[in-house]
XYZ file of C-alpha atoms in Angstrom:
715
model
C 132.776 165.729 82.252
C 131.205 163.734 84.985
C 130.732 160.018 84.526
C 127.481 160.523 86.381
C 126.357 163.020 83.990
C 125.945 160.508 81.127
C 124.236 157.802 83.237
C 120.957 157.882 84.156
C 119.008 156.711 87.193
C 117.201 153.484 86.594
C 113.328 153.620 86.665
C 111.480 150.691 88.885
C 110.858 147.810 86.738
C 107.326 147.786 86.618
C 106.517 145.274 83.922
C 107.082 142.342 85.805
C 104.353 143.428 88.229
C 101.268 141.262 88.236
C 97.897 142.421 89.414
C 96.302 139.819 91.545
C 92.261 138.829 90.708
C 90.233 138.723 93.676
C 89.904 135.784 95.643
C 87.939 133.013 93.779
C 87.001 129.446 95.907
C 85.224 126.523 95.869
C 82.829 125.978 98.303
C 82.467 122.491 99.709
C 80.617 122.274 102.765
C 79.215 119.971 104.765
C 75.844 119.598 107.311
C 77.995 117.934 109.683
C 80.339 119.967 111.668
C 83.732 118.516 112.909
C 84.916 121.032 115.508
C 87.426 119.199 117.090
C 91.034 120.879 118.253
C 93.634 118.654 118.996
C 95.400 119.334 121.865
C 98.612 118.391 123.009
C 100.618 118.409 125.899
C 104.244 119.096 126.384
C 106.654 116.950 126.985
C 109.172 116.531 129.882
C 127.466 133.706 112.201
C 127.310 135.039 108.550
C 129.897 137.842 107.647
C 128.591 140.485 105.427
C 129.938 141.500 102.433
C 131.323 144.880 102.182
C 130.423 147.348 99.459
C 132.094 147.308 96.655
C 131.330 150.796 95.549
C 131.764 154.346 96.819
C 128.842 156.326 96.843
C 130.666 159.390 97.270
C 133.391 158.520 94.493
C 133.517 161.082 91.521
C 134.447 159.626 88.206
C 135.292 161.815 85.439
C 135.421 160.972 81.858
C 139.517 161.719 81.162
C 139.819 159.421 84.450
C 139.007 156.375 82.475
C 142.024 157.188 80.267
C 145.422 156.010 81.535
C 148.837 158.361 80.786
C 151.771 156.917 78.840
C 154.971 157.938 78.763
C 154.749 159.369 75.103
C 152.065 161.254 75.514
C 149.455 158.982 74.070
C 146.517 158.376 76.263
C 145.045 154.368 76.353
C 141.390 154.182 76.751
C 139.611 152.016 79.332
C 137.445 150.658 76.329
C 140.565 149.273 74.572
C 141.601 147.470 78.230
C 141.467 143.628 77.596
C 138.261 142.639 77.515
C 138.413 139.967 80.470
C 140.179 142.669 82.701
C 136.931 145.271 81.807
C 134.540 142.102 82.703
C 136.350 141.336 85.973
C 136.035 145.088 86.916
C 132.451 145.131 85.963
C 131.719 141.633 88.166
C 131.976 143.551 91.229
C 128.913 146.189 90.276
C 126.948 143.199 90.025
C 123.696 144.053 91.967
C 124.538 147.903 92.287
C 122.502 150.273 90.228
C 125.843 151.475 88.654
C 126.081 148.194 86.460
C 122.272 149.543 85.076
C 123.743 153.219 84.730
C 127.353 151.897 82.603
C 124.752 150.331 80.353
C 123.791 154.094 78.783
C 127.469 155.300 78.538
C 127.939 152.975 74.828
C 126.681 150.124 72.766
C 129.993 148.059 73.594
C 129.131 148.723 77.324
C 125.862 147.629 77.136
C 127.026 144.425 75.112
C 129.907 144.244 78.135
C 127.456 144.939 80.922
C 125.171 141.874 79.452
C 127.752 139.440 78.921
C 126.426 136.073 80.509
C 129.963 135.960 82.611
C 129.111 138.163 84.789
C 126.247 136.660 85.668
C 127.613 133.330 86.353
C 127.225 133.115 90.031
C 123.866 135.170 90.454
C 121.441 133.401 91.849
C 117.980 132.466 90.759
C 115.944 134.090 93.870
C 116.653 136.288 96.874
C 117.153 134.843 100.444
C 113.547 135.774 100.973
C 112.632 133.105 98.034
C 111.248 135.998 95.775
C 112.657 136.075 92.110
C 115.656 137.963 91.820
C 115.263 139.788 88.368
C 118.752 140.902 87.792
C 118.756 137.503 86.712
C 116.241 137.590 83.889
C 115.580 140.268 81.491
C 112.150 140.237 79.966
C 111.034 139.505 76.377
C 107.728 140.660 76.267
C 104.390 138.921 76.726
C 104.121 135.601 74.951
C 100.161 135.057 75.958
C 97.543 135.614 78.783
C 94.858 133.493 79.688
C 92.960 132.487 82.805
C 95.882 130.640 84.791
C 97.937 133.581 84.409
C 100.537 135.514 81.803
C 103.091 133.602 79.973
C 106.075 136.066 79.354
C 109.556 134.882 77.292
C 112.351 136.077 79.251
C 116.257 135.767 79.177
C 117.996 134.079 81.890
C 121.612 136.245 82.157
C 123.006 133.160 84.262
C 122.779 130.303 81.951
C 122.233 132.381 78.524
C 118.847 130.620 78.154
C 115.799 132.054 76.612
C 112.893 130.670 79.123
C 109.093 130.540 78.950
C 108.122 132.214 82.675
C 104.503 131.038 83.611
C 103.249 134.028 86.336
C 100.165 132.168 88.108
C 97.532 134.273 89.713
C 97.737 133.311 93.541
C 94.948 134.153 95.576
C 96.189 135.148 99.358
C 92.602 135.752 100.419
C 90.956 133.098 98.829
C 92.585 129.477 98.200
C 96.094 129.907 97.933
C 97.802 128.427 95.133
C 95.354 127.007 92.170
C 94.366 123.576 92.264
C 95.135 123.331 88.672
C 98.542 124.495 88.815
C 99.057 122.343 92.110
C 98.319 119.289 90.074
C 100.533 120.499 87.383
C 103.269 121.210 88.894
C 102.975 117.880 91.138
C 103.030 115.775 87.722
C 105.819 117.703 85.954
C 108.057 118.019 89.042
C 108.479 113.986 88.637
C 108.563 113.914 85.410
C 111.327 113.895 82.677
C 111.178 112.786 79.084
C 112.792 114.124 76.014
C 109.438 115.005 74.680
C 107.506 116.534 77.242
C 108.145 120.203 78.532
C 110.527 119.871 81.531
C 110.505 122.423 84.425
C 113.214 124.301 84.674
C 112.307 126.213 88.178
C 109.405 126.930 90.314
C 109.056 129.982 92.397
C 106.495 130.427 95.324
C 106.777 133.596 97.739
C 104.990 136.285 98.696
C 102.144 135.112 97.488
C 103.400 135.086 93.958
C 104.307 131.686 91.785
C 106.760 131.991 88.936
C 107.132 128.713 86.626
C 110.100 128.347 84.166
C 110.120 126.406 81.446
C 112.484 126.296 78.513
C 111.235 128.544 75.129
C 109.870 127.039 72.162
C 108.789 129.291 69.231
C 106.433 127.181 67.456
C 103.478 124.512 67.847
C 102.078 122.333 65.457
C 98.996 124.749 65.663
C 101.276 127.253 63.906
C 103.018 124.559 61.805
C 99.955 123.307 59.950
C 97.901 126.645 60.099
C 100.651 129.510 60.558
C 97.719 131.979 59.293
C 94.868 130.865 61.013
C 92.801 130.011 57.834
C 89.514 128.995 58.517
C 89.459 126.833 55.276
C 92.698 125.059 56.544
C 96.575 125.403 56.257
C 98.933 122.667 55.183
C 99.195 118.858 54.725
C 102.213 117.491 56.266
C 104.616 114.725 54.813
C 103.902 111.385 55.616
C 107.286 110.694 57.187
C 107.020 114.069 59.144
C 103.504 113.286 60.813
C 104.758 109.468 61.612
C 108.089 111.288 63.455
C 105.601 114.068 65.376
C 103.027 111.074 65.915
C 105.842 108.860 67.070
C 107.068 111.440 69.321
C 103.799 112.339 70.811
C 102.564 108.551 71.777
C 105.865 107.685 73.345
C 105.014 110.872 75.774
C 101.413 109.928 76.043
C 102.270 106.100 76.992
C 104.822 108.017 79.778
C 102.503 109.570 81.341
C 99.678 106.616 81.089
C 102.691 104.312 82.569
C 102.575 106.963 85.552
C 98.910 106.843 86.306
C 98.678 110.550 84.118
C 95.674 111.630 82.299
C 96.811 114.869 79.913
C 92.808 115.533 79.261
C 94.139 118.663 77.103
C 95.928 117.147 73.847
C 95.529 119.456 70.926
C 98.077 120.759 68.096
C 98.196 124.159 70.346
C 99.488 122.400 73.401
C 102.563 120.500 71.369
C 105.897 122.590 70.788
C 107.619 121.779 68.159
C 111.463 122.329 67.888
C 114.078 122.357 65.503
C 117.294 122.933 64.641
C 116.891 124.275 60.820
C 114.197 126.797 61.189
C 110.712 125.510 58.293
C 112.884 121.977 58.532
C 110.529 119.334 60.392
C 112.096 116.661 59.253
C 114.048 116.119 62.421
C 111.906 118.470 64.596
C 111.320 117.767 68.449
C 107.870 117.453 69.427
C 107.125 118.115 73.496
C 103.767 118.208 75.394
C 102.920 121.323 76.826
C 100.111 122.816 79.416
C 99.097 120.160 81.797
C 96.660 122.818 83.398
C 93.641 120.040 82.910
C 96.003 117.023 84.007
C 94.863 114.089 86.443
C 96.808 111.688 88.296
C 94.355 108.486 87.715
C 94.525 105.456 89.702
C 93.322 101.953 90.538
C 90.157 101.715 90.546
C 88.634 104.359 88.202
C 86.947 107.359 89.924
C 84.522 109.913 88.662
C 85.634 113.082 87.246
C 84.182 115.994 85.636
C 83.118 115.997 82.200
C 84.223 119.406 81.361
C 87.725 118.899 79.611
C 89.545 118.280 76.745
C 88.924 120.833 73.550
C 85.637 120.120 72.067
C 86.936 119.377 68.771
C 89.209 117.000 70.117
C 86.806 115.712 72.783
C 86.263 111.703 72.893
C 82.971 110.669 72.241
C 82.486 108.574 76.134
C 82.946 112.327 77.418
C 80.374 114.174 74.825
C 77.808 110.851 76.381
C 78.358 111.943 79.485
C 80.527 109.411 80.918
C 82.684 110.423 84.126
C 84.606 107.145 84.820
C 86.908 107.623 82.244
C 90.312 105.953 81.763
C 93.491 107.149 79.631
C 91.834 106.148 76.186
C 90.376 110.033 75.999
C 94.513 110.737 75.572
C 94.243 108.310 72.968
C 91.143 109.837 70.739
C 92.743 113.249 70.990
C 96.042 111.765 69.520
C 94.044 109.835 66.709
C 92.095 113.765 66.172
C 95.405 115.529 65.900
C 97.061 112.671 63.932
C 93.967 113.154 61.168
C 94.813 116.785 61.602
C 98.168 116.177 60.347
C 97.306 114.541 57.627
C 94.432 116.846 56.135
C 95.918 120.235 57.674
C 92.183 121.339 59.466
C 90.525 119.674 62.113
C 88.450 116.637 61.723
C 85.528 117.529 63.804
C 84.950 120.961 63.999
C 81.620 120.959 66.155
C 80.324 124.361 67.587
C 78.295 122.605 70.173
C 78.389 119.106 72.281
C 75.653 117.354 69.897
C 77.095 119.266 66.636
C 80.603 117.423 67.695
C 79.039 113.948 68.347
C 77.300 114.501 64.761
C 80.424 115.387 62.939
C 82.181 112.113 64.509
C 78.984 109.773 63.941
C 78.857 111.329 60.317
C 82.124 110.104 59.423
C 82.945 107.484 61.487
C 79.025 105.690 61.287
C 76.902 105.865 64.297
C 77.899 103.721 67.098
C 75.773 100.154 67.813
C 75.972 97.855 70.635
C 77.922 95.521 68.554
C 81.116 98.528 68.202
C 80.294 99.894 71.378
C 78.667 97.686 74.252
C 77.811 100.439 76.572
C 76.650 103.554 74.053
C 72.981 103.205 74.994
C 73.309 102.767 78.585
C 75.549 106.453 78.496
C 73.907 109.643 80.205
C 73.330 111.451 77.213
C 71.987 108.223 75.081
C 68.805 109.381 72.892
C 67.032 106.685 70.595
C 66.785 109.839 67.683
C 70.510 109.657 66.958
C 70.213 109.685 63.248
C 71.906 106.564 62.038
C 74.987 107.733 59.502
C 76.800 104.694 57.808
C 80.796 104.013 58.106
C 82.679 106.157 55.512
C 86.040 104.813 54.529
C 89.241 106.037 55.890
C 91.116 106.180 52.264
C 88.407 108.784 50.910
C 88.740 111.361 54.045
C 93.246 110.101 54.424
C 93.780 109.795 50.758
C 97.662 110.452 51.603
C 97.575 108.286 54.212
C 99.471 104.641 53.763
C 97.352 101.516 54.456
C 99.248 100.924 57.844
C 98.376 104.501 58.799
C 95.035 104.153 58.184
C 94.399 101.232 59.862
C 96.260 102.868 63.235
C 94.241 106.044 63.267
C 90.828 103.478 62.786
C 92.036 101.757 66.266
C 92.688 105.157 67.675
C 89.445 106.652 66.771
C 87.701 103.613 67.582
C 84.370 104.375 69.617
C 84.377 101.880 72.747
C 87.388 103.150 74.698
C 87.961 99.353 76.353
C 88.582 98.225 72.608
C 90.819 101.733 71.505
C 94.538 100.888 71.128
C 96.379 102.149 74.319
C 99.537 104.498 73.227
C 101.480 101.801 74.838
C 100.248 99.099 71.860
C 100.039 101.853 69.476
C 104.240 102.350 70.141
C 104.389 98.664 68.926
C 102.196 99.340 65.709
C 104.393 98.487 62.245
C 103.347 101.831 60.825
C 106.711 102.696 63.256
C 108.557 100.024 61.556
C 111.258 100.360 58.910
C 109.690 101.375 55.704
C 110.631 101.583 51.983
C 113.215 104.184 51.124
C 115.239 104.061 53.809
C 112.999 105.471 56.655
C 114.224 104.168 59.651
C 112.010 102.232 62.156
C 110.887 104.644 65.178
C 111.688 103.343 69.072
C 109.799 104.617 72.272
C 112.569 106.939 74.087
C 112.513 105.128 77.165
C 111.495 101.337 76.828
C 109.605 99.895 79.573
C 112.597 97.394 80.070
C 114.447 100.095 81.360
C 111.819 100.317 84.773
C 113.851 98.885 87.655
C 110.257 96.948 88.429
C 107.966 94.900 86.176
C 104.931 92.398 86.222
C 105.888 89.219 84.764
C 102.172 88.567 84.522
C 99.177 90.328 82.866
C 95.326 89.297 84.763
C 93.105 88.329 82.356
C 90.631 91.110 81.937
C 92.606 94.023 83.474
C 93.489 96.945 81.389
C 97.215 97.037 80.432
C 97.929 100.283 82.027
C 97.127 98.850 85.395
C 100.171 96.649 85.375
C 102.511 99.330 83.744
C 101.023 102.025 86.539
C 102.126 99.302 89.216
C 105.525 99.224 87.419
C 106.024 103.082 87.973
C 104.600 103.183 91.820
C 107.240 100.348 92.895
C 109.614 102.337 91.029
C 109.030 105.743 92.162
C 108.215 104.393 96.145
C 112.605 103.312 96.058
C 112.951 106.901 94.787
C 110.441 108.544 96.868
C 109.532 106.832 100.410
C 112.385 107.031 102.389
C 112.736 105.952 106.167
C 111.835 108.920 108.356
C 112.737 109.668 112.219
C 111.559 112.934 112.747
C 110.098 112.281 116.322
C 113.659 112.546 117.954
C 114.073 115.786 116.682
C 110.759 117.106 117.261
C 110.939 117.614 121.122
C 107.374 118.254 121.576
C 105.879 115.957 119.511
C 105.467 111.828 120.463
C 104.044 109.159 118.808
C 100.520 109.334 119.953
C 100.263 112.964 119.075
C 100.732 111.835 115.253
C 97.818 109.014 115.633
C 95.306 111.923 117.227
C 96.458 113.823 114.416
C 95.602 111.070 111.643
C 92.463 110.374 113.627
C 91.325 113.720 112.975
C 92.187 114.088 109.073
C 90.490 110.497 108.309
C 87.385 112.200 110.280
C 87.306 115.654 108.140
C 88.022 113.340 104.694
C 84.837 110.717 105.711
C 82.425 113.825 107.136
C 83.476 116.128 104.040
C 83.111 112.658 101.546
C 86.684 113.134 100.218
C 88.363 110.716 98.411
C 90.270 108.243 101.041
C 93.411 108.953 99.055
C 93.585 112.660 100.280
C 94.054 111.477 103.709
C 96.956 109.142 102.894
C 98.862 112.006 100.762
C 97.974 114.542 103.621
C 99.831 111.991 106.202
C 103.025 111.314 103.992
C 103.287 115.630 103.481
C 103.030 116.062 107.230
C 105.750 113.358 107.983
C 108.072 114.641 105.072
C 107.832 117.973 106.362
C 108.216 117.354 109.963
C 111.023 115.385 108.854
C 112.699 118.394 107.746
C 111.047 121.459 109.787
C 111.119 121.964 113.556
C 107.291 122.597 114.444
C 106.144 123.444 117.354
C 103.353 121.658 119.452
C 100.814 124.534 118.686
C 101.783 124.604 114.986
C 100.831 121.054 114.587
C 97.090 120.791 113.894
C 97.413 123.535 111.432
C 100.447 121.677 109.963
C 97.969 118.871 109.246
C 95.417 120.988 108.217
C 97.245 122.373 105.184
C 98.424 119.569 104.408
C 94.972 118.042 103.513
C 94.235 120.730 101.961
C 96.596 120.628 99.620
C 96.306 116.943 99.273
C 92.250 117.796 98.325
C 93.161 120.161 95.648
C 95.587 117.452 94.120
C 92.695 114.809 94.405
C 88.814 115.616 95.186
C 87.079 116.872 92.364
C 85.428 119.957 94.936
C 88.151 120.374 97.607
C 88.019 121.385 101.429
C 88.332 125.089 101.769
C 90.171 126.716 104.187
C 87.526 128.175 105.947
C 85.840 124.294 106.453
C 89.363 123.575 107.942
C 89.274 126.441 110.707
C 85.843 125.427 111.549
C 86.603 121.594 111.964
C 89.608 122.158 114.229
C 87.304 124.938 116.508
C 89.068 127.762 115.394
C 92.153 127.284 116.857
C 93.611 128.567 113.682
C 92.914 131.090 110.524
C 92.200 130.707 107.340
C 94.919 133.147 106.651
C 97.432 130.899 108.779
C 96.690 127.998 106.788
C 97.968 129.647 103.514
C 100.802 130.850 104.854
C 101.607 127.321 106.208
C 100.762 126.247 102.442
C 103.724 128.268 100.954
C 106.260 126.981 103.473
C 105.027 123.532 102.936
C 105.234 123.712 99.250
C 108.638 125.048 99.248
C 109.816 122.355 101.782
C 108.200 119.822 99.871
C 109.562 120.928 96.363
C 105.711 120.543 95.136
C 106.566 116.668 94.837
C 103.149 115.924 95.542
C 102.731 112.962 93.559
C 103.912 110.126 95.873
C 102.908 106.041 95.836
C 101.044 105.341 98.883
C 99.989 101.851 100.695
C 96.362 102.409 99.413
C 97.393 102.838 96.114
C 99.580 99.017 96.177
C 96.281 97.922 98.418
C 93.760 98.817 95.589
C 96.067 97.187 92.596
C 96.458 93.992 94.734
C 93.043 93.556 95.475
C 92.045 94.113 91.799
C 94.624 91.193 90.745
C 92.342 89.010 93.003
C 89.093 88.416 90.692
C 87.220 85.926 93.836
C 88.219 88.466 96.309
C 85.377 88.899 99.037
C 84.295 92.261 99.936
C 84.806 91.192 103.496
C 88.086 90.534 103.476
C 88.610 93.832 101.239
C 87.034 95.860 103.922
C 89.376 94.357 106.551
C 92.366 94.980 104.285
C 91.354 98.579 104.406
C 90.722 98.471 108.157
C 94.049 97.527 108.899
C 96.074 100.119 106.074
C 94.035 102.819 108.084
C 95.258 101.254 111.170
C 98.747 101.266 110.371
C 98.578 104.783 108.528
C 97.879 106.137 112.320
C 101.655 104.363 113.367
C 104.686 105.759 113.532
C 106.409 102.951 113.393
C 105.171 102.031 109.493
C 107.181 105.055 108.363
C 110.221 102.278 108.228
C 108.188 100.489 105.475
C 107.676 100.583 102.043
C 104.170 101.282 101.029
C 103.848 98.224 99.120
C 105.247 96.081 101.979
C 102.398 97.827 104.339
C 100.189 96.856 101.280
C 100.775 93.339 100.956
C 100.768 92.649 104.408
C 97.270 94.285 105.425
C 95.812 91.909 102.934
C 97.772 88.710 103.850
C 96.669 89.585 107.305
C 93.133 89.953 106.263
C 93.046 86.874 104.107
C 94.573 84.976 107.322
C 91.657 86.598 110.111
C 88.780 85.890 107.189
C 89.939 82.492 105.704
C 92.885 80.986 107.790
C 95.454 80.938 105.210
C 97.990 84.416 104.439
C 98.790 84.435 100.435
C 97.596 83.659 97.255
C 99.227 82.663 93.842
C 97.586 85.705 92.574
C 98.456 87.809 95.566
C 102.232 86.777 95.413
C 102.255 86.871 92.109
C 101.426 90.952 91.861
C 103.200 91.965 94.968
C 106.476 89.646 94.386
C 107.448 89.670 98.126
C 108.487 86.505 100.046
C 107.882 85.576 103.736
C 111.600 87.399 104.113
C 110.415 90.156 102.835
C 107.122 90.894 105.060
C 108.305 89.156 108.065
C 109.234 92.207 110.419
C 106.387 94.440 109.012
C 103.825 91.502 109.384
C 104.824 91.628 112.861
C 104.195 95.220 113.613
C 100.723 95.052 112.034
C 99.791 91.789 113.966
C 100.714 93.730 117.297
C 98.398 96.664 116.250
C 95.657 94.697 114.799
C 95.844 92.756 118.661
C 95.689 96.107 120.258
C 92.799 97.591 118.065
C 89.561 96.531 120.386
C 91.988 98.940 123.232
C 92.274 102.012 120.980
C 91.507 104.974 122.119
C 91.033 106.667 119.213
C 87.579 105.773 117.818
C 87.165 107.215 114.331
C 88.509 104.494 112.499
C 87.149 102.174 114.227
C 83.397 103.718 113.903
C 83.504 103.991 110.635
C 84.254 100.076 109.927
C 81.639 99.638 112.681
C 78.807 100.487 109.762
C 77.183 97.767 107.818
C 78.452 99.017 104.839
C 81.586 98.050 105.601
C 80.723 94.757 106.813
C 81.157 95.527 110.232
C 85.267 94.347 110.292
C 85.882 96.233 113.220
C 83.948 94.087 115.197
C 85.758 90.995 114.000
C 87.820 89.475 117.210
C 91.531 89.204 115.949
C 93.141 86.066 115.832
C 94.334 84.521 119.313
C 97.443 83.140 117.272
C 99.427 84.035 114.009
C 100.777 81.232 111.230
C 101.646 83.565 108.801
C 104.888 82.562 107.128
C 104.244 80.703 103.662
């Protein structure tokens, strides 16, 4: 009997196919047109593996047995396992391996052995997923963002969650929410945040892999989805899970990251012993609504946070919200663990507000000073009186009730921060041998911290600055790509930056978008050789990606093509986007000189607008110059503000600025010398976009200020 007759042909693995939805794009057009092409003039073996099997080889069942002198026959199955696996290893990647799984149960087990796949890569040479290394275990859930599968990674033996996200090759490419999520998660490493295992973007398909966790907090509290509620968790379990949640949120807020959709369904619970949550580990997942915030606060959309966990400031129409939005959601989750059901279950925004007011009392000017000035304020709000929390939550200790009250404070500026909540006595050692709970990553472990806090500034600004100083040391390196890019010169880069700033200005995008786009361009050029004909295409693609990360309404690929006078197509932008994201490995959340400049300006409470505008003008001039790539963004920002102080007031440093930046003159001397040369020559700069921007009245016409004739900047 032929072995071939025992083996069935392998079916195509169609269960992993994805139907891509029609294109969806965000309209973002301007009445002004920026049709300008940047014209750049040109300046003067692998060995193939041999096939490991012979297609013409015919084996018989008797051939799998070895003859012995005593007349007995020893079956192949009785050979040592190591030898069998060694033989099977030659068939990895061939159809034979799949066919051999059909011979017997033992062969099926052996051909699935992890050791066979130890060296199998996760992706193929063209970047697509190598499905040989993954086995689909079924769909976990479906949503508007894509489909999530449970899969087995053969090379590691891990069970992973795979999110297959929608990509729109005829629309706007990788969705903005996926870019923001991956940009944030790529830089996050925390024991209580679901980590990235792998990202694959190839041929208009995006696959993201996470560790698989079977249960969520929602399934633990209410496993049957009973509308009347579920189980009340013991306080020692609440205390542990709440501390882990606050630990993760505090870590995010230090990095300027707002989750904006915290709820029990997005909190994964991992346990060593099923149904025993005394030592459970909580991990935050689903960062689809994540936002990387900054200084100063900007306006964001109000369509965030599931209604039951949405804070009152967003319900009241506030758009310039802060990390306090996540803290309110944490308070709602705390209450849900304590009573076995959600605390507020409104069916509309006004119903949600009324449920909050009826349990916590209607806000007043004393409890929330900004309440009456918010867009959705109405005089006819019912006047509810406060209800004691101990009646609502009889199973929570007094310290727990005190923390809950601070988490659910109306005024977001007075609401306790996640950082301070971790220091609350509720997490101190308790009677009965309950140990004190400590953050997994204390602030003391960060490489840079501020030694001074400024009166009136929120705590998260200092923590955010500390994170940026730590991040720039890891992410910002000196690049010298022009020595390898034979067709590009410093002037070409300056022309591109000038055009990017003009597009940002005309389409009223966030200025940080331009700084990010330039960063992406420089990092890409440091790795990939780019022809001069593709240089503006690269810049436009970087701007498209940066806009999707930063702007509420991002610029579309058709608008970008129009701005370059259609020298490239929208399809070319999307093709370049895939190459760009893979080259940068989705590391898109990076510190810029503008971030540091905004923080240092905020630390100087008496800073005049004219000085502030001049410092920003200098930062954009520096952005155009290739020579500044060797300096850290914080150094560039400090020099811009210091030179602006000197040009306007005659002194280059103040105690507030030096306390904030913690640089001395020796740290700044080289960068300051380069900046003074650029500023002195700015009157003769042939690139006029930045100069025109800062010749306007609303920017104090700082471009028309004459640079000092001499500089005495040392301090």
